[in-house]
XYZ file of C-alpha atoms in Angstrom:
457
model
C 176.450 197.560 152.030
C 176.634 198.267 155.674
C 179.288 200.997 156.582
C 182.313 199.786 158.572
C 185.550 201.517 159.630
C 188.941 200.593 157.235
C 192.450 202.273 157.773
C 193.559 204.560 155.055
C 196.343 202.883 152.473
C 196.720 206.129 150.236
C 196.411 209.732 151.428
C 193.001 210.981 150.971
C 191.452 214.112 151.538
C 194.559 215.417 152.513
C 195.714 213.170 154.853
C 199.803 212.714 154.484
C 200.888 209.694 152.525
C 202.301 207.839 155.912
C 199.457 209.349 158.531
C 200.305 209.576 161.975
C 198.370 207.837 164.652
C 196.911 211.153 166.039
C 195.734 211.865 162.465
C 194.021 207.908 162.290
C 192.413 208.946 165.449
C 191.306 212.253 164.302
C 189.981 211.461 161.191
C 187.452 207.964 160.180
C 186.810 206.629 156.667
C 183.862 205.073 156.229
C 182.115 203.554 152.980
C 178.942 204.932 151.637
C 176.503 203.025 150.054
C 177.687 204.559 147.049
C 181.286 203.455 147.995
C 182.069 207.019 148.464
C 184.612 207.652 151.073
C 183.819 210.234 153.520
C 186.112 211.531 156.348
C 184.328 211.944 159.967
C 184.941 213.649 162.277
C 185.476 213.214 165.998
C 183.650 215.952 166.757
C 180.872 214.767 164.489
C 180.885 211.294 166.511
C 179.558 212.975 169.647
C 175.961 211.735 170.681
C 173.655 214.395 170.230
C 170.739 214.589 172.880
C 167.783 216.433 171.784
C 166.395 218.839 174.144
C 163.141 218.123 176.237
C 160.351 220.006 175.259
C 157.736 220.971 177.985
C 154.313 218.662 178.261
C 151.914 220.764 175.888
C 148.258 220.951 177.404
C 146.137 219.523 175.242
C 143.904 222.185 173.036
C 140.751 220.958 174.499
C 141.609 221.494 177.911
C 142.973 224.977 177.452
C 139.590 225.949 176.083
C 137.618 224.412 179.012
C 139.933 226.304 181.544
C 139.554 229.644 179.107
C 135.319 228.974 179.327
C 135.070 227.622 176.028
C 133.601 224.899 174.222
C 134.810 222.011 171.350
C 132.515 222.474 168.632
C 133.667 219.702 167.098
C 133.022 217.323 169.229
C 131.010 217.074 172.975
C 133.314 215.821 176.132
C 131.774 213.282 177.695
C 130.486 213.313 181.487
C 133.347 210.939 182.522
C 136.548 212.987 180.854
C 134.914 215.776 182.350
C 135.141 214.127 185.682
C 138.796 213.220 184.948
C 139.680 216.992 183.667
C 138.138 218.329 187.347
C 139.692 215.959 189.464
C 143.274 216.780 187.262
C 142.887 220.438 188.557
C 144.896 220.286 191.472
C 147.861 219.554 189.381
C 150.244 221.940 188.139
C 149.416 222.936 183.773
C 152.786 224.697 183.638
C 155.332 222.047 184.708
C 156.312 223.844 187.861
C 156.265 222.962 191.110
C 155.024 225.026 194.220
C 156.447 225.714 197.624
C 158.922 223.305 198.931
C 157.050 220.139 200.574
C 157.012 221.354 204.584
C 159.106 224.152 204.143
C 161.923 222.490 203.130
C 161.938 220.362 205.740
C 160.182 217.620 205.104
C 160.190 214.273 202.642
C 162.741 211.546 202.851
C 166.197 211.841 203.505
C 165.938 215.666 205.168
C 167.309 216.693 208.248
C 165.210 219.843 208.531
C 165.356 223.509 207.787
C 168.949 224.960 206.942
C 170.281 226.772 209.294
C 167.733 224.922 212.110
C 170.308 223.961 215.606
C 168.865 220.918 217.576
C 169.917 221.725 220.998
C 168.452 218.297 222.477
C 170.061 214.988 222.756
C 171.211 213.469 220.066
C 171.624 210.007 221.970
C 168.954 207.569 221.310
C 167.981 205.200 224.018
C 165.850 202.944 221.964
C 167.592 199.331 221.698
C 165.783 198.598 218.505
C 166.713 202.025 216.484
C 169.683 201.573 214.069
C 171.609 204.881 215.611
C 171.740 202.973 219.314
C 175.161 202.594 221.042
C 175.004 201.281 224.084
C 178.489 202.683 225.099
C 176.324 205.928 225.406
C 174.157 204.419 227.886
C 174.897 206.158 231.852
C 172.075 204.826 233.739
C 169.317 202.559 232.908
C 165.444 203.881 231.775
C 162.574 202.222 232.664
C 159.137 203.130 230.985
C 156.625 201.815 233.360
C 152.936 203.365 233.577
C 152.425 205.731 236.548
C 149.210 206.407 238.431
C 148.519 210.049 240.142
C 149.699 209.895 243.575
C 147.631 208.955 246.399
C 147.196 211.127 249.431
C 147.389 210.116 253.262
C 144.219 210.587 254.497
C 142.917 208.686 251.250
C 144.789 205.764 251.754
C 143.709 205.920 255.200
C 140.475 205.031 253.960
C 141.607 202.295 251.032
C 144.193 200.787 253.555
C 142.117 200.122 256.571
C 139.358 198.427 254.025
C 142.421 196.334 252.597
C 143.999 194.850 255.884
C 140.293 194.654 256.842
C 139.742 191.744 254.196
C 143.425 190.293 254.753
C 142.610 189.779 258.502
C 139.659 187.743 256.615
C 141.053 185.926 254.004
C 144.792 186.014 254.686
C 146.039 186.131 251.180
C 149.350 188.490 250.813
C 150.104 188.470 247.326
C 146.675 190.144 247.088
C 147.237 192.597 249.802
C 150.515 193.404 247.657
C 148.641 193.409 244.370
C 146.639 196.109 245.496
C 149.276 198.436 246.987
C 151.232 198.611 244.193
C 147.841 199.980 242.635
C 148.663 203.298 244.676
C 151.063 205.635 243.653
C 152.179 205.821 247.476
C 156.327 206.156 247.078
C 156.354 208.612 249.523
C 154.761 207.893 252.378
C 155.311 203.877 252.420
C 156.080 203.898 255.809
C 152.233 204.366 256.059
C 151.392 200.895 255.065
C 153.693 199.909 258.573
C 151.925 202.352 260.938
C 148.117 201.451 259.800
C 148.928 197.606 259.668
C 150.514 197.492 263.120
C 147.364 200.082 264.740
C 144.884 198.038 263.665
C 146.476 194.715 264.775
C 146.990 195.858 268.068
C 143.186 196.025 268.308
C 142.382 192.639 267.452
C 143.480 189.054 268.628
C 146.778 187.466 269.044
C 145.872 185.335 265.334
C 145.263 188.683 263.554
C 148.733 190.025 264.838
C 150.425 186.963 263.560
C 148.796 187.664 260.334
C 150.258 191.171 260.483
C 153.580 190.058 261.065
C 153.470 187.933 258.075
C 152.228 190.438 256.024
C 154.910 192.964 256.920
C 157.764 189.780 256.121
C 156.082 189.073 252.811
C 156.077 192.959 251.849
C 159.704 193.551 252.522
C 161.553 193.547 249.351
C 158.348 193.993 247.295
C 156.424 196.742 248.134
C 158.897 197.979 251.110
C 162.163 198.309 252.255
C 164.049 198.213 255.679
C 163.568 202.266 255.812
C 160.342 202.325 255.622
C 159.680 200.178 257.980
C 162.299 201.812 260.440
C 160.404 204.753 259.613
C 157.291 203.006 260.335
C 158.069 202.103 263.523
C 159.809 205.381 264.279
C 155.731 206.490 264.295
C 154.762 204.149 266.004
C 157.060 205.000 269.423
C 155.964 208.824 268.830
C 152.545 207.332 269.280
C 152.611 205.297 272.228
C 150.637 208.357 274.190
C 147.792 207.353 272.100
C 147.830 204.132 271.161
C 148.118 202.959 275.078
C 144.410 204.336 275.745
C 143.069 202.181 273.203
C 145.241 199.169 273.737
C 146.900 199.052 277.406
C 149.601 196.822 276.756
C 150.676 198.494 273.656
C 154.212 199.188 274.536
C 154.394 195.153 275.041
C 152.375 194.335 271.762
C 154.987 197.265 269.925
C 157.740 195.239 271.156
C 156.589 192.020 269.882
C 156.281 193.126 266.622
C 159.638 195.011 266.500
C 161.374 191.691 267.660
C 159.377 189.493 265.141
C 160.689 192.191 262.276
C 164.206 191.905 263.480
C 163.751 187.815 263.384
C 162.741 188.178 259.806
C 165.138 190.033 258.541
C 163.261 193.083 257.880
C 164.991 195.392 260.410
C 168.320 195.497 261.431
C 169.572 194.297 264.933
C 171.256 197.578 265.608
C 167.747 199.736 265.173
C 166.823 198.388 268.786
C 170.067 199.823 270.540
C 170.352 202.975 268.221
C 167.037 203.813 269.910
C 167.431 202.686 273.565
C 168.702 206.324 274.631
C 165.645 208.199 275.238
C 163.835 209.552 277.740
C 160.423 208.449 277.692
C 159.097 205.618 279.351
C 156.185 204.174 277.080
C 158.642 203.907 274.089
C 162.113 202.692 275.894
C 159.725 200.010 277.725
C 158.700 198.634 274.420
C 162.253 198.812 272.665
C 163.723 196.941 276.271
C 160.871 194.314 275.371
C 162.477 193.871 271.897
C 165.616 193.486 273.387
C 164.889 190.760 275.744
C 163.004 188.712 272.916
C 166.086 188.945 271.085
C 168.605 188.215 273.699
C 167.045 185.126 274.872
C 168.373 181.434 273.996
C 167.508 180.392 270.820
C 165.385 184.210 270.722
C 165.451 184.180 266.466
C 163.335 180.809 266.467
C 161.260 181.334 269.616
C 160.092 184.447 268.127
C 158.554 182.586 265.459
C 155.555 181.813 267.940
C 155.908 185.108 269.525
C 152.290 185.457 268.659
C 150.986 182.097 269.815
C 150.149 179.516 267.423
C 147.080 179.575 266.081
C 144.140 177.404 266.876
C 143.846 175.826 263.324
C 147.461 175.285 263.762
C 146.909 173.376 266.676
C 147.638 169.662 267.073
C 143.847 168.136 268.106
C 145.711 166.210 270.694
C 146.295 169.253 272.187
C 142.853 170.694 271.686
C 141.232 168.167 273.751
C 143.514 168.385 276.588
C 142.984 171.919 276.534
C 138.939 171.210 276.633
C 138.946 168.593 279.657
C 140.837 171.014 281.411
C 138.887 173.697 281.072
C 135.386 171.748 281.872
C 137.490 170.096 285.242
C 138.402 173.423 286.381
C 134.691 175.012 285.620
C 133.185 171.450 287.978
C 135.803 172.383 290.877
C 135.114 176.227 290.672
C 131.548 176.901 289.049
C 133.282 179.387 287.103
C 130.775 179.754 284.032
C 132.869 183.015 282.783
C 135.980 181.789 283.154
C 135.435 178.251 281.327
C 133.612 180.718 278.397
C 136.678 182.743 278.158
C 139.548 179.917 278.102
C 137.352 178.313 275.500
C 137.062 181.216 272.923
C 141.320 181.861 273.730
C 141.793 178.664 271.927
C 140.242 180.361 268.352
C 138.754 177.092 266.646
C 135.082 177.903 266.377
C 134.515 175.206 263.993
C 135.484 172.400 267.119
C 133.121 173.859 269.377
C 131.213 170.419 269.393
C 134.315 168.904 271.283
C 133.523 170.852 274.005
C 129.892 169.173 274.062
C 131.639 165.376 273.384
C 133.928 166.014 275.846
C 131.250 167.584 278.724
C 128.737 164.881 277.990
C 131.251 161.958 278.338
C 132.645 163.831 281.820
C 128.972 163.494 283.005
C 128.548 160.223 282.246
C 131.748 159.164 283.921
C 130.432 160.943 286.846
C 126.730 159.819 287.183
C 125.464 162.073 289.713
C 123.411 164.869 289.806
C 125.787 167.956 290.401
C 127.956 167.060 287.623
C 125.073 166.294 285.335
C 122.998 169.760 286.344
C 126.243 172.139 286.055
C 127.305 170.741 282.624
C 123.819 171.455 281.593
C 123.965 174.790 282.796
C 127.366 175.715 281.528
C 126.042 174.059 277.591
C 123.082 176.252 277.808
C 124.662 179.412 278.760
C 127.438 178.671 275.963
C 124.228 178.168 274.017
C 122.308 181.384 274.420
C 125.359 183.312 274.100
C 126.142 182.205 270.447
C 129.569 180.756 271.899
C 128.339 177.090 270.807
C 125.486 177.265 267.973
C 123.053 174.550 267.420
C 125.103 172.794 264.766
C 127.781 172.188 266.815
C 125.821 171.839 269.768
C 124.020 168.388 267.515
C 126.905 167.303 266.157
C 128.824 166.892 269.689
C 125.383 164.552 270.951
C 125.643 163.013 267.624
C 129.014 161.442 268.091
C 128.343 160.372 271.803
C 125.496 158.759 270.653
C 127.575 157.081 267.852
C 130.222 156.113 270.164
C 128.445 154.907 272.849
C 129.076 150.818 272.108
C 132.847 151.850 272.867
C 132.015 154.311 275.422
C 130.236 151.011 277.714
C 132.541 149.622 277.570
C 135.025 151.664 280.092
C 131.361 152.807 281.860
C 128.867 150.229 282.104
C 126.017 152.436 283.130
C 126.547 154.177 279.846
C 123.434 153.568 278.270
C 121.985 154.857 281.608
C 123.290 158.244 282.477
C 122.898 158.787 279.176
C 119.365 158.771 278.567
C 119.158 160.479 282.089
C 121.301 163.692 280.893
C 119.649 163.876 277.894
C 116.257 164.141 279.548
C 117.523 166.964 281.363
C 119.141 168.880 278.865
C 115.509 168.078 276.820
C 113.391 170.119 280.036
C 115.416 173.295 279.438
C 114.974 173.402 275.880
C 119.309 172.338 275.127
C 118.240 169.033 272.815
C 116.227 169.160 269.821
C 113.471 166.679 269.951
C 115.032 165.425 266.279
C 118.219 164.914 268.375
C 116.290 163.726 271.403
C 114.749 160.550 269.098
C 117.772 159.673 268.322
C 119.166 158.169 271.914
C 120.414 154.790 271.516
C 118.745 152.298 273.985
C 120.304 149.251 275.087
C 119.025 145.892 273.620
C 117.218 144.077 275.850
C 118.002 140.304 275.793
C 115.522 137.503 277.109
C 116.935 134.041 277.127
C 116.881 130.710 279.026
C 120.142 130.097 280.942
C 121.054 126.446 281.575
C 122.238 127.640 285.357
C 118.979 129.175 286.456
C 116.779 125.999 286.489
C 114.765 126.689 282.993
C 114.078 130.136 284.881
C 113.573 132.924 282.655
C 116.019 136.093 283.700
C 114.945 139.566 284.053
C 115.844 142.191 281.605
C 118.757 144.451 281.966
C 118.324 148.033 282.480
């Protein structure tokens, strides 16, 4: 019979005939299996925990760690394995030195008694403790590269601008300046790309001046180019025995800055108080490319435009005008020099068209013998090479069925230039094979009697 708690109806064990509740809840009856009733206790009711004993080593291993041996029974090779590799671990229960001193494991904030004197703001967006209300300026974790000295990017800028006068690309010249660590000296970059320029042509200044607009706001700002400049004046002394008109040229470019919004208008007559000549001649030429009408879009083409920029129309006029001029003077120099002004290397065999065609027109002997002269000369000084030399014959001999028709005698002077220009070694005899001859017609005309008519020359 399972035991089960019952409220007293008679007094038992000395319990008053009408119990009290405090003496029901001090005292249980419960049935026996011999239905013996026995009082309980409510002290007796507590749970009682027994106490935990300490892991005991086992006998066997406290005899291999005193030296002895089971007789009983051998340990095999892989418990003896396990026993060694168990070593490291505490036999009494106890653990050693704190982990880390007491400062380590999960959930410790170090040491006691250890003051952090450092900044306990975090400035990581992604770590659970960030508040941006914390936040008083902005950080930005970029690499950094050592920085760059002067006279070594001396050396690494002049090869740089070197290839951009080549290949014109900016975004590359501005890829590899923000390569160098070069914060402090940016004005640099200004002073090294304006030198050079001033030694080359008017197309490689143009190219500066682009450069220097596509830089600002990228790799420079209007200080350093101020700053730039600023050099630049100090250096007139210098730069004028190299380049004579370089107060002119320093002007142009300080004008063509202030049209593209790199400098500031006012930097021309903050600096118009000085003394010396060279410098206040340059900022006066800035100052009249600005103050002219319609100065801001004029100075645009401040440069020129270049020959590849060019309208052809406008090639070609420039050509016959040049080869008229060289007939009415005999100027060989002069006609070499207007020709390499225009910059378009690659139509060098308009020149030859052009020459060839004005000798036909002509038909006599002067004309014919000084463009000969003048094509050689161009010739042997590399100004026209033998590609384009054969490619301007080449399309006077493929336009000659238009040609006849404004000169008859085409066909004619033709083949009597070409011999020339064959004697002094000007026509290749692959070219010379080439010369279209007129078709000769034979035929019986009704008019002439049944006579037959002479060729045509």
């Amino acid at each position: 019979m399972s035991s089960m708690e019952i409220d007293l109806p008679a007094p038992i064990n000395g319990l008053s005939e009408q119990p009290t509740q405090a003496e029901v809840l001090k005292h249980r009856v419960q049935f026996s299996e011999h239905d013996q009733v026995k009082v309980i206790s409510s002290i007796e009711m507590r749970p009682k925990h027994k106490a935990r004993r300490r892991a005991r080593i086992p006998k066997v291993e406290q005899d291999l760690e005193n030296g002895a041996q089971s007789p009983s029974k051998p340990i095999s090779p892989a418990r003896l394995k396990k026993i060694s590799e168990k070593d490291r671990h505490s036999r009494t229960g106890r653990r050693g030195l704190p982990k880390k001193g007491g400062a380590g494991g999960k959930g410790t904030w170090g040491k006691l008694t250890e003051m952090y004197d450092g900044d306990s703001r975090t400035h990581d967006s992604n770590d659970p403790n960030y508040n941006s209300e914390d936040e008083e300026a902005t950080y930005i974790v970029s690499p950094s590269s050592p920085q760059l000295g002067e006279e070594d990017f001396q050396k690494q800028g002049e090869g740089i601008f070197r290839e951009y006068f080549d290949h014109g690309d900016t975004q590359e010249v501005a890829a590899s300046l923000e390569e160098y660590n070069i914060r402090n000296f940016r004005h640099e970059v200004v002073r090294l790309l304006v030198t050079m320029a001033m030694e080359e042509r008017a197309a490689h200044r143009e190219l500066a001046s682009v450069l220097l607009s596509d830089l600002y706001g990228h790799v420079l700002n209007s200080r350093d180019i101020a700053t730039g400049f600023d050099l630049l004046l100090s250096q007139l002394g210098d730069l004028v025995l190299d380049t004579p008109d370089a107060p002119e040229v320093l002007g142009n470019f300080i004008a063509r800055c202030v049209a593209d919004d790199c400098l500031p208008p006012a930097y021309v007559t903050n600096h118009t108080n000085g003394t010396d000549p060279k410098p206040l001649s340059a900022l006066k030429r800035a100052q009249l490319l600005l103050s002219m009408k319609h100065g801001m879009a004029r100075l645009d083409n401040v440069w020129g435009v270049g020959g590849g920029q060019r309208p052809v129309m406008f090639l070609v006029g420039k050509m016959n005008l040049l080869l008229k001029e060289f007939l009415s003077s005999g100027d060989q120099n002069e006609a070499i020099r207007c020709l390499r002004e225009l910059e378009v290397p690659h139509f060098h065999h308009e020149v030859v068209y052009e020459a060839v065609v004005l000798a036909i027109e002509d038909d006599n002997e002067r004309t014919s013998e000084m463009i000969c002269s003048l094509l050689l000369h161009m010739f042997q000084t590399g100004l026209i090479p033998r590609e384009q030399l054969d490619r301007g014959l080449l399309r006077v001999f493929s336009d000659i069925t238009d040609i006849v028709l404004d000169i008859p005698n085409a066909y004619h002077a033709l083949g009597k230039l070409i011999d020339r220009a064959a004697t002094v070694g000007l026509v290749s005899p692959l070219v010379a094979e080439q010369v279209p001859q007129r078709g000769r017609k034979r035929f019986v005309s009704e008019g002439d009697g049944g006579a037959i008519k002479a060729p045509e020359d």
